[in-house]
PDB file of C-alpha atoms in Angstrom:
ATOM      1  CA  MET A1290       1.137 -24.731  12.407  1.00 80.00           C
ATOM      2  CA  HIS A1291       0.618 -24.370   8.598  1.00 84.00           C
ATOM      3  CA  ALA A1292      -1.311 -20.564   9.261  1.00 87.00           C
ATOM      4  CA  TRP A1293       2.297 -19.434  10.884  1.00 93.00           C
ATOM      5  CA  ILE A1294       4.939 -21.651   9.017  1.00 94.00           C
ATOM      6  CA  GLU A1295       5.066 -21.341   5.289  1.00 89.00           C
ATOM      7  CA  ASN A1296       7.713 -24.143   4.747  1.00 87.00           C
ATOM      8  CA  VAL A1297       9.776 -26.190   5.986  1.00 91.00           C
ATOM      9  CA  THR A1298      13.484 -27.033   4.568  1.00 90.00           C
ATOM     10  CA  LEU A1299      15.800 -30.115   5.747  1.00 87.00           C
ATOM     11  CA  GLN A1300      18.775 -28.591   4.321  1.00 75.00           C
ATOM     12  CA  ALA A1301      22.339 -31.103   2.885  1.00 65.00           C
ATOM     13  CA  GLN A1302      24.916 -29.388   2.133  1.00 62.00           C
ATOM     14  CA  THR A1303      26.160 -31.038  -1.224  1.00 64.00           C
ATOM     15  CA  THR A1304      27.609 -28.086  -2.885  1.00 71.00           C
ATOM     16  CA  PRO A1305      31.015 -26.255  -1.613  1.00 82.00           C
ATOM     17  CA  ILE A1306      28.804 -22.959  -1.854  1.00 84.00           C
ATOM     18  CA  THR A1307      25.932 -22.110  -0.015  1.00 87.00           C
ATOM     19  CA  VAL A1308      23.216 -19.204  -1.536  1.00 89.00           C
ATOM     20  CA  LEU A1309      21.316 -17.581   0.195  1.00 92.00           C
ATOM     21  CA  PRO A1310      18.723 -15.696  -2.155  1.00 95.00           C
ATOM     22  CA  PRO A1311      17.269 -12.262  -0.758  1.00 96.00           C
ATOM     23  CA  ASP A1312      14.265 -13.490   1.388  1.00 96.00           C
ATOM     24  CA  PRO A1313      11.496 -11.434   2.816  1.00 95.00           C
ATOM     25  CA  ALA A1314      10.641 -14.168   5.364  1.00 95.00           C
ATOM     26  CA  THR A1315      11.747 -14.231   8.775  1.00 97.00           C
ATOM     27  CA  THR A1316      13.330 -17.937   9.534  1.00 96.00           C
ATOM     28  CA  VAL A1317      13.566 -19.864  12.258  1.00 97.00           C
ATOM     29  CA  VAL A1318      16.889 -22.039  11.871  1.00 96.00           C
ATOM     30  CA  TRP A1319      18.063 -25.395  13.821  1.00 97.00           C
ATOM     31  CA  ARG A1320      21.524 -26.304  13.440  1.00 94.00           C
ATOM     32  CA  MET A1321      23.782 -29.309  15.049  1.00 93.00           C
ATOM     33  CA  THR A1322      27.464 -29.654  14.533  1.00 91.00           C
ATOM     34  CA  HIS A1323      29.008 -33.040  14.550  1.00 89.00           C
ATOM     35  CA  ALA A1324      30.197 -32.547  17.817  1.00 91.00           C
ATOM     36  CA  GLY A1325      26.455 -32.619  19.285  1.00 91.00           C
ATOM     37  CA  GLU A1326      25.939 -28.652  19.629  1.00 94.00           C
ATOM     38  CA  SER A1327      22.873 -27.327  18.634  1.00 96.00           C
ATOM     39  CA  ASP A1328      21.389 -23.974  18.848  1.00 96.00           C
ATOM     40  CA  VAL A1329      18.557 -22.580  17.169  1.00 97.00           C
ATOM     41  CA  LEU A1330      18.776 -19.143  14.985  1.00 97.00           C
ATOM     42  CA  ILE A1331      16.312 -16.328  13.966  1.00 98.00           C
ATOM     43  CA  ALA A1332      17.087 -14.909  10.440  1.00 97.00           C
ATOM     44  CA  GLY A1333      15.904 -11.906   9.711  1.00 97.00           C
ATOM     45  CA  PRO A1334      14.375 -10.781   6.155  1.00 97.00           C
ATOM     46  CA  ARG A1335      17.546 -10.686   3.959  1.00 97.00           C
ATOM     47  CA  THR A1336      17.231  -7.763   1.389  1.00 97.00           C
ATOM     48  CA  ARG A1337      20.322  -8.698  -0.828  1.00 96.00           C
ATOM     49  CA  ALA A1338      21.820 -12.389  -1.787  1.00 96.00           C
ATOM     50  CA  ALA A1339      24.653 -13.673   0.659  1.00 94.00           C
ATOM     51  CA  TYR A1340      27.220 -16.358  -0.746  1.00 94.00           C
ATOM     52  CA  HIS A1341      29.148 -18.446   1.920  1.00 90.00           C
ATOM     53  CA  THR A1342      31.175 -21.487   2.004  1.00 88.00           C
ATOM     54  CA  SER A1343      29.263 -24.128   3.102  1.00 84.00           C
ATOM     55  CA  LYS A1344      29.550 -25.525   6.505  1.00 85.00           C
ATOM     56  CA  ASP A1345      29.517 -29.511   7.257  1.00 84.00           C
ATOM     57  CA  LEU A1346      26.276 -29.631   9.143  1.00 88.00           C
ATOM     58  CA  PRO A1347      24.804 -32.889   9.818  1.00 87.00           C
ATOM     59  CA  VAL A1348      21.233 -31.163  10.804  1.00 89.00           C
ATOM     60  CA  CYS A1349      20.548 -27.993   9.504  1.00 92.00           C
ATOM     61  CA  LEU A1350      16.446 -27.009   9.587  1.00 95.00           C
ATOM     62  CA  ARG A1351      14.568 -24.439   8.435  1.00 95.00           C
ATOM     63  CA  LEU A1352      10.982 -23.344   9.323  1.00 96.00           C
ATOM     64  CA  ARG A1353      10.192 -20.027   7.124  1.00 96.00           C
ATOM     65  CA  ILE A1354       7.420 -17.926   9.073  1.00 96.00           C
ATOM     66  CA  ARG A1355       4.627 -16.478   6.845  1.00 93.00           C
ATOM     67  CA  PRO A1356       4.859 -12.649   6.270  1.00 89.00           C
ATOM     68  CA  GLY A1357       3.591 -10.492   9.102  1.00 91.00           C
ATOM     69  CA  ARG A1358       3.864 -13.624  11.786  1.00 94.00           C
ATOM     70  CA  ALA A1359       7.139 -12.868  13.367  1.00 94.00           C
ATOM     71  CA  LEU A1360       5.836 -10.246  15.737  1.00 92.00           C
ATOM     72  CA  PRO A1361       3.354 -12.831  17.727  1.00 93.00           C
ATOM     73  CA  LEU A1362       5.928 -16.018  17.456  1.00 93.00           C
ATOM     74  CA  LEU A1363       8.867 -14.353  18.278  1.00 94.00           C
ATOM     75  CA  GLY A1364       7.960 -11.167  20.565  1.00 91.00           C
ATOM     76  CA  ALA A1365       9.882  -9.502  18.003  1.00 91.00           C
ATOM     77  CA  ALA A1366       9.000  -6.808  15.143  1.00 90.00           C
ATOM     78  CA  ALA A1367      10.698  -7.991  11.791  1.00 94.00           C
ATOM     79  CA  ASP A1368      12.060  -4.770  10.880  1.00 93.00           C
ATOM     80  CA  GLU A1369      13.904  -5.097  14.154  1.00 95.00           C
ATOM     81  CA  LEU A1370      15.786  -8.202  12.460  1.00 97.00           C
ATOM     82  CA  VAL A1371      16.025  -7.316   8.920  1.00 97.00           C
ATOM     83  CA  ASP A1372      19.704  -8.269   7.694  1.00 97.00           C
ATOM     84  CA  ARG A1373      20.461  -9.899  11.072  1.00 96.00           C
ATOM     85  CA  THR A1374      20.681 -13.578  12.417  1.00 96.00           C
ATOM     86  CA  VAL A1375      20.342 -13.550  16.127  1.00 97.00           C
ATOM     87  CA  PRO A1376      20.099 -16.611  18.484  1.00 97.00           C
ATOM     88  CA  LEU A1377      16.660 -17.334  19.483  1.00 97.00           C
ATOM     89  CA  SER A1378      17.707 -17.234  23.288  1.00 96.00           C
ATOM     90  CA  ASP A1379      17.980 -13.190  23.008  1.00 96.00           C
ATOM     91  CA  LEU A1380      14.285 -12.805  21.708  1.00 95.00           C
ATOM     92  CA  THR A1381      12.660 -15.446  24.433  1.00 92.00           C
ATOM     93  CA  GLY A1382      15.464 -16.197  27.187  1.00 92.00           C
ATOM     94  CA  SER A1383      16.839 -19.119  28.531  1.00 93.00           C
ATOM     95  CA  SER A1384      14.119 -21.467  27.326  1.00 95.00           C
ATOM     96  CA  ALA A1385      15.437 -21.532  23.906  1.00 96.00           C
ATOM     97  CA  ASN A1386      18.594 -23.279  25.276  1.00 95.00           C
ATOM     98  CA  ALA A1387      16.210 -25.686  26.829  1.00 96.00           C
ATOM     99  CA  LEU A1388      14.740 -26.270  23.121  1.00 97.00           C
ATOM    100  CA  ALA A1389      18.271 -26.554  21.710  1.00 97.00           C
ATOM    101  CA  GLY A1390      18.779 -29.160  24.177  1.00 96.00           C
ATOM    102  CA  ARG A1391      15.611 -31.019  23.335  1.00 96.00           C
ATOM    103  CA  LEU A1392      16.020 -30.888  19.616  1.00 96.00           C
ATOM    104  CA  VAL A1393      19.376 -33.304  19.869  1.00 95.00           C
ATOM    105  CA  THR A1394      16.917 -36.174  20.576  1.00 95.00           C
ATOM    106  CA  TYR A1395      15.343 -35.687  17.298  1.00 94.00           C
ATOM    107  CA  LYS A1396      18.393 -35.144  15.221  1.00 91.00           C
ATOM    108  CA  ASP A1397      17.619 -38.500  12.907  1.00 92.00           C
ATOM    109  CA  GLU A1398      13.635 -37.384  13.338  1.00 94.00           C
ATOM    110  CA  PRO A1399      13.320 -34.170  11.102  1.00 91.00           C
ATOM    111  CA  GLU A1400       9.453 -34.396  11.650  1.00 93.00           C
ATOM    112  CA  GLN A1401       9.343 -34.650  15.316  1.00 95.00           C
ATOM    113  CA  ALA A1402      11.693 -31.828  15.184  1.00 95.00           C
ATOM    114  CA  VAL A1403       9.495 -29.840  13.545  1.00 95.00           C
ATOM    115  CA  GLU A1404       7.006 -30.368  15.358  1.00 95.00           C
ATOM    116  CA  VAL A1405       8.603 -30.014  18.501  1.00 96.00           C
ATOM    117  CA  LEU A1406      10.036 -26.409  17.227  1.00 95.00           C
ATOM    118  CA  GLY A1407       6.256 -25.298  16.017  1.00 94.00           C
ATOM    119  CA  ASP A1408       4.962 -26.628  19.664  1.00 95.00           C
ATOM    120  CA  PHE A1409       7.600 -23.751  21.037  1.00 96.00           C
ATOM    121  CA  LEU A1410       6.477 -21.233  18.720  1.00 95.00           C
ATOM    122  CA  LEU A1411       2.916 -21.814  18.924  1.00 95.00           C
ATOM    123  CA  GLY A1412       2.707 -21.966  22.773  1.00 94.00           C
ATOM    124  CA  ARG A1413       3.838 -18.102  22.820  1.00 91.00           C
ATOM    125  CA  LEU A1414       1.131 -16.820  20.825  1.00 93.00           C
ATOM    126  CA  PRO A1415      -0.534 -13.774  22.682  1.00 90.00           C
ATOM    127  CA  ARG A1416      -3.998 -14.502  23.671  1.00 87.00           C
ATOM    128  CA  ARG A1417      -5.074 -11.207  21.135  1.00 89.00           C
ATOM    129  CA  LEU A1418      -3.244 -11.573  17.785  1.00 87.00           C
ATOM    130  CA  PRO A1419      -2.582  -8.184  16.491  1.00 82.00           C
ATOM    131  CA  ASP A1420      -5.515  -6.398  14.301  1.00 83.00           C
ATOM    132  CA  ARG A1421      -3.753  -5.909  11.137  1.00 88.00           C
ATOM    133  CA  LEU A1422      -2.416  -9.766  10.522  1.00 91.00           C
ATOM    134  CA  GLU A1423      -5.170 -10.651   8.114  1.00 93.00           C
ATOM    135  CA  LEU A1424      -4.517  -7.196   6.074  1.00 95.00           C
ATOM    136  CA  VAL A1425      -0.641  -7.980   6.171  1.00 96.00           C
ATOM    137  CA  GLY A1426      -1.089 -11.203   4.617  1.00 94.00           C
ATOM    138  CA  GLU A1427      -3.488 -10.939   2.077  1.00 94.00           C
ATOM    139  CA  ALA A1428      -1.260  -8.011   0.721  1.00 96.00           C
ATOM    140  CA  ALA A1429       1.470  -9.739   0.749  1.00 95.00           C
ATOM    141  CA  ALA A1430      -0.292 -12.960  -1.501  1.00 92.00           C
ATOM    142  CA  GLU A1431      -1.367 -10.329  -3.182  1.00 92.00           C
ATOM    143  CA  LEU A1432       2.253  -8.724  -4.384  1.00 93.00           C
ATOM    144  CA  ALA A1433       3.730 -12.292  -4.487  1.00 90.00           C
ATOM    145  CA  SER A1434       1.064 -13.646  -7.015  1.00 83.00           C
ATOM    146  CA  GLU A1435       2.680 -14.927 -10.414  1.00 73.00           C
ATOM    147  CA  ALA A1436      -0.718 -15.517 -12.012  1.00 67.00           C
ATOM    148  CA  ALA A1437      -1.487 -11.802 -11.625  1.00 63.00           C
ATOM    149  CA  PRO A1438       0.587  -9.561  -9.441  1.00 63.00           C
ATOM    150  CA  ARG A1439      -0.630  -6.207  -8.449  1.00 77.00           C
ATOM    151  CA  THR A1440       1.021  -2.840  -7.633  1.00 88.00           C
ATOM    152  CA  VAL A1441       1.039  -1.632  -4.062  1.00 93.00           C
ATOM    153  CA  GLY A1442      -1.381   1.061  -5.021  1.00 94.00           C
ATOM    154  CA  GLU A1443      -3.784  -1.825  -6.609  1.00 94.00           C
ATOM    155  CA  THR A1444      -3.098  -4.264  -3.400  1.00 95.00           C
ATOM    156  CA  ALA A1445      -3.937  -1.164  -0.879  1.00 96.00           C
ATOM    157  CA  GLN A1446      -7.425   0.180  -3.219  1.00 95.00           C
ATOM    158  CA  ARG A1447      -8.404  -3.662  -3.213  1.00 93.00           C
ATOM    159  CA  LEU A1448      -7.879  -4.043   0.899  1.00 95.00           C
ATOM    160  CA  GLY A1449      -9.892  -0.754   1.462  1.00 95.00           C
ATOM    161  CA  VAL A1450      -6.561   1.263   2.860  1.00 96.00           C
ATOM    162  CA  SER A1451      -4.572   4.159   2.196  1.00 97.00           C
ATOM    163  CA  GLU A1452      -1.155   3.176   0.163  1.00 96.00           C
ATOM    164  CA  ARG A1453       0.609   4.740   3.213  1.00 96.00           C
ATOM    165  CA  TYR A1454      -0.848   2.947   5.622  1.00 97.00           C
ATOM    166  CA  LEU A1455      -0.463  -0.284   3.645  1.00 97.00           C
ATOM    167  CA  ARG A1456       3.527   0.743   3.322  1.00 96.00           C
ATOM    168  CA  ARG A1457       3.815   1.671   7.203  1.00 95.00           C
ATOM    169  CA  VAL A1458       2.033  -1.382   8.689  1.00 95.00           C
ATOM    170  CA  PHE A1459       3.811  -3.619   5.852  1.00 96.00           C
ATOM    171  CA  ARG A1460       7.165  -2.551   6.627  1.00 95.00           C
ATOM    172  CA  GLU A1461       6.815  -3.541  10.588  1.00 92.00           C
ATOM    173  CA  ALA A1462       5.283  -6.852   9.934  1.00 94.00           C
ATOM    174  CA  VAL A1463       7.245  -7.809   7.317  1.00 96.00           C
ATOM    175  CA  GLY A1464      10.396  -5.898   7.618  1.00 96.00           C
ATOM    176  CA  VAL A1465      10.360  -4.782   4.410  1.00 97.00           C
ATOM    177  CA  SER A1466       8.626  -2.439   1.832  1.00 97.00           C
ATOM    178  CA  PRO A1467       5.620  -3.558  -0.129  1.00 96.00           C
ATOM    179  CA  LYS A1468       7.686  -2.852  -2.788  1.00 95.00           C
ATOM    180  CA  HIS A1469      10.926  -4.477  -2.296  1.00 96.00           C
ATOM    181  CA  PHE A1470       8.873  -7.446  -0.889  1.00 96.00           C
ATOM    182  CA  ALA A1471       7.384  -7.948  -4.530  1.00 93.00           C
ATOM    183  CA  ARG A1472      10.922  -7.387  -5.992  1.00 93.00           C
ATOM    184  CA  ILE A1473      12.498  -9.849  -3.661  1.00 95.00           C
ATOM    185  CA  THR A1474       9.522 -12.342  -4.610  1.00 93.00           C
ATOM    186  CA  ARG A1475      10.147 -11.926  -8.477  1.00 90.00           C
ATOM    187  CA  VAL A1476      13.443 -12.342  -8.143  1.00 92.00           C
ATOM    188  CA  ARG A1477      13.044 -15.624  -6.298  1.00 92.00           C
ATOM    189  CA  THR A1478      10.832 -16.729  -9.251  1.00 88.00           C
ATOM    190  CA  VAL A1479      13.395 -16.401 -11.318  1.00 88.00           C
ATOM    191  CA  ILE A1480      15.193 -18.419  -9.913  1.00 88.00           C
ATOM    192  CA  ALA A1481      12.772 -21.393  -9.300  1.00 84.00           C
ATOM    193  CA  HIS A1482      12.234 -21.159 -13.114  1.00 78.00           C
ATOM    194  CA  ALA A1483      16.239 -20.874 -13.462  1.00 72.00           C
ATOM    195  CA  ARG A1484      16.084 -24.094 -16.137  1.00 68.00           C
ATOM    196  CA  ARG A1485      14.128 -22.202 -18.760  1.00 68.00           C
ATOM    197  CA  SER A1486      15.234 -19.198 -20.709  1.00 74.00           C
ATOM    198  CA  TRP A1487      15.870 -15.815 -19.766  1.00 74.00           C
ATOM    199  CA  SER A1488      13.318 -13.835 -21.295  1.00 76.00           C
ATOM    200  CA  ASP A1489      10.998 -16.927 -20.387  1.00 78.00           C
ATOM    201  CA  ALA A1490      11.820 -16.412 -16.574  1.00 76.00           C
ATOM    202  CA  ALA A1491      11.178 -12.734 -16.847  1.00 78.00           C
ATOM    203  CA  ALA A1492       7.655 -13.213 -18.044  1.00 77.00           C
ATOM    204  CA  CYS A1493       6.900 -15.866 -15.476  1.00 76.00           C
ATOM    205  CA  ALA A1494       7.959 -13.334 -12.918  1.00 80.00           C
ATOM    206  CA  GLY A1495       5.759 -10.858 -14.191  1.00 78.00           C
ATOM    207  CA  TYR A1496       8.722  -8.467 -15.590  1.00 83.00           C
ATOM    208  CA  THR A1497       8.448  -6.203 -18.288  1.00 78.00           C
ATOM    209  CA  ASP A1498      11.422  -7.160 -20.318  1.00 79.00           C
ATOM    210  CA  GLN A1499      14.347  -8.841 -19.667  1.00 82.00           C
ATOM    211  CA  SER A1500      16.465  -6.013 -19.607  1.00 86.00           C
ATOM    212  CA  HIS A1501      14.297  -5.126 -15.821  1.00 86.00           C
ATOM    213  CA  LEU A1502      14.857  -8.601 -14.864  1.00 87.00           C
ATOM    214  CA  ILE A1503      18.892  -8.176 -15.481  1.00 90.00           C
ATOM    215  CA  ALA A1504      19.016  -5.117 -13.544  1.00 92.00           C
ATOM    216  CA  ASP A1505      16.663  -6.014 -10.458  1.00 93.00           C
ATOM    217  CA  PHE A1506      18.870  -9.377 -10.267  1.00 94.00           C
ATOM    218  CA  ARG A1507      22.012  -7.893 -10.250  1.00 95.00           C
ATOM    219  CA  SER A1508      20.409  -5.266  -7.409  1.00 96.00           C
ATOM    220  CA  LEU A1509      19.588  -7.633  -5.548  1.00 97.00           C
ATOM    221  CA  MET A1510      21.786 -11.101  -5.960  1.00 96.00           C
ATOM    222  CA  ARG A1511      24.535  -8.448  -6.264  1.00 95.00           C
ATOM    223  CA  VAL A1512      25.493 -10.876  -9.835  1.00 95.00           C
ATOM    224  CA  THR A1513      23.971 -10.836 -13.277  1.00 92.00           C
ATOM    225  CA  PRO A1514      21.928 -14.138 -14.340  1.00 89.00           C
ATOM    226  CA  GLU A1515      24.575 -15.012 -16.569  1.00 88.00           C
ATOM    227  CA  ALA A1516      26.762 -15.182 -13.612  1.00 92.00           C
ATOM    228  CA  TYR A1517      24.887 -16.444 -11.040  1.00 91.00           C
ATOM    229  CA  ALA A1518      24.126 -19.261 -13.384  1.00 87.00           C
ATOM    230  CA  THR A1519      27.387 -20.023 -13.804  1.00 88.00           C
ATOM    231  CA  GLY A1520      28.457 -19.979 -10.042  1.00 87.00           C
ATOM    232  CA  ARG A1521      30.521 -16.799 -10.281  1.00 91.00           C
ATOM    233  CA  VAL A1522      29.662 -15.255  -7.351  1.00 91.00           C
ATOM    234  CA  PRO A1523      30.913 -13.210  -4.595  1.00 89.00           C
ATOM    235  CA  LEU A1524      31.583 -15.111  -1.474  1.00 85.00           C
ATOM    236  CA  SER A1525      31.629 -13.464   2.005  1.00 75.00           C
ATOM    237  CA  THR A1526      34.656 -12.682   3.926  1.00 54.00           C
ATOM    238  CA  CYS A1527      33.148 -13.337   7.091  1.00 51.00           C
TER     239      CYS A1527
END
């Protein structure tokens, strides 16, 4: 399953505000309410940050799909899911409802729940996988690299394809353009290094300078780094 799922997060709502940074990945979300209601959702790539009042959910499990692998697992291209959250049943039919009911059994066993979700997704894989699967995966790894991030042109050249071709297949498979993917990844790196000074965080994420970081951060996070650090964020009204 690790070839398909990048990481698994069991969320515990310990803060009054849920922060959802921009994310180039498509995510499978299983959640339960205290009343025992269970559903499985698909959250598509998120191009900008979202801030919501936290819900009191006893279980909220997130499986983050590796870039470019949403279509084989879900039967829906990532570019159809951008900035959307839909029930898994919209993509897979009634089998998703049965899955949600089965997962209730594992509300206190998250590792087992992950296995059940993983088996369901892997069981949907077609016999023939898309030819561009590895190409997109390699491109995403290079564009996300903290050690030596590459430009889109450099990445295309190394992979032996034209920049135009890479942009087209990458957007189809991942949901966002390679350039936007790299921007989102850099901002997420900054957030991960938030305990450092902003200049250090900028250097770690590959920004040319602090002003470049602030401009990108404001565009994608909808607030300045200083406002984000002090919790002054725009709560959604929906």
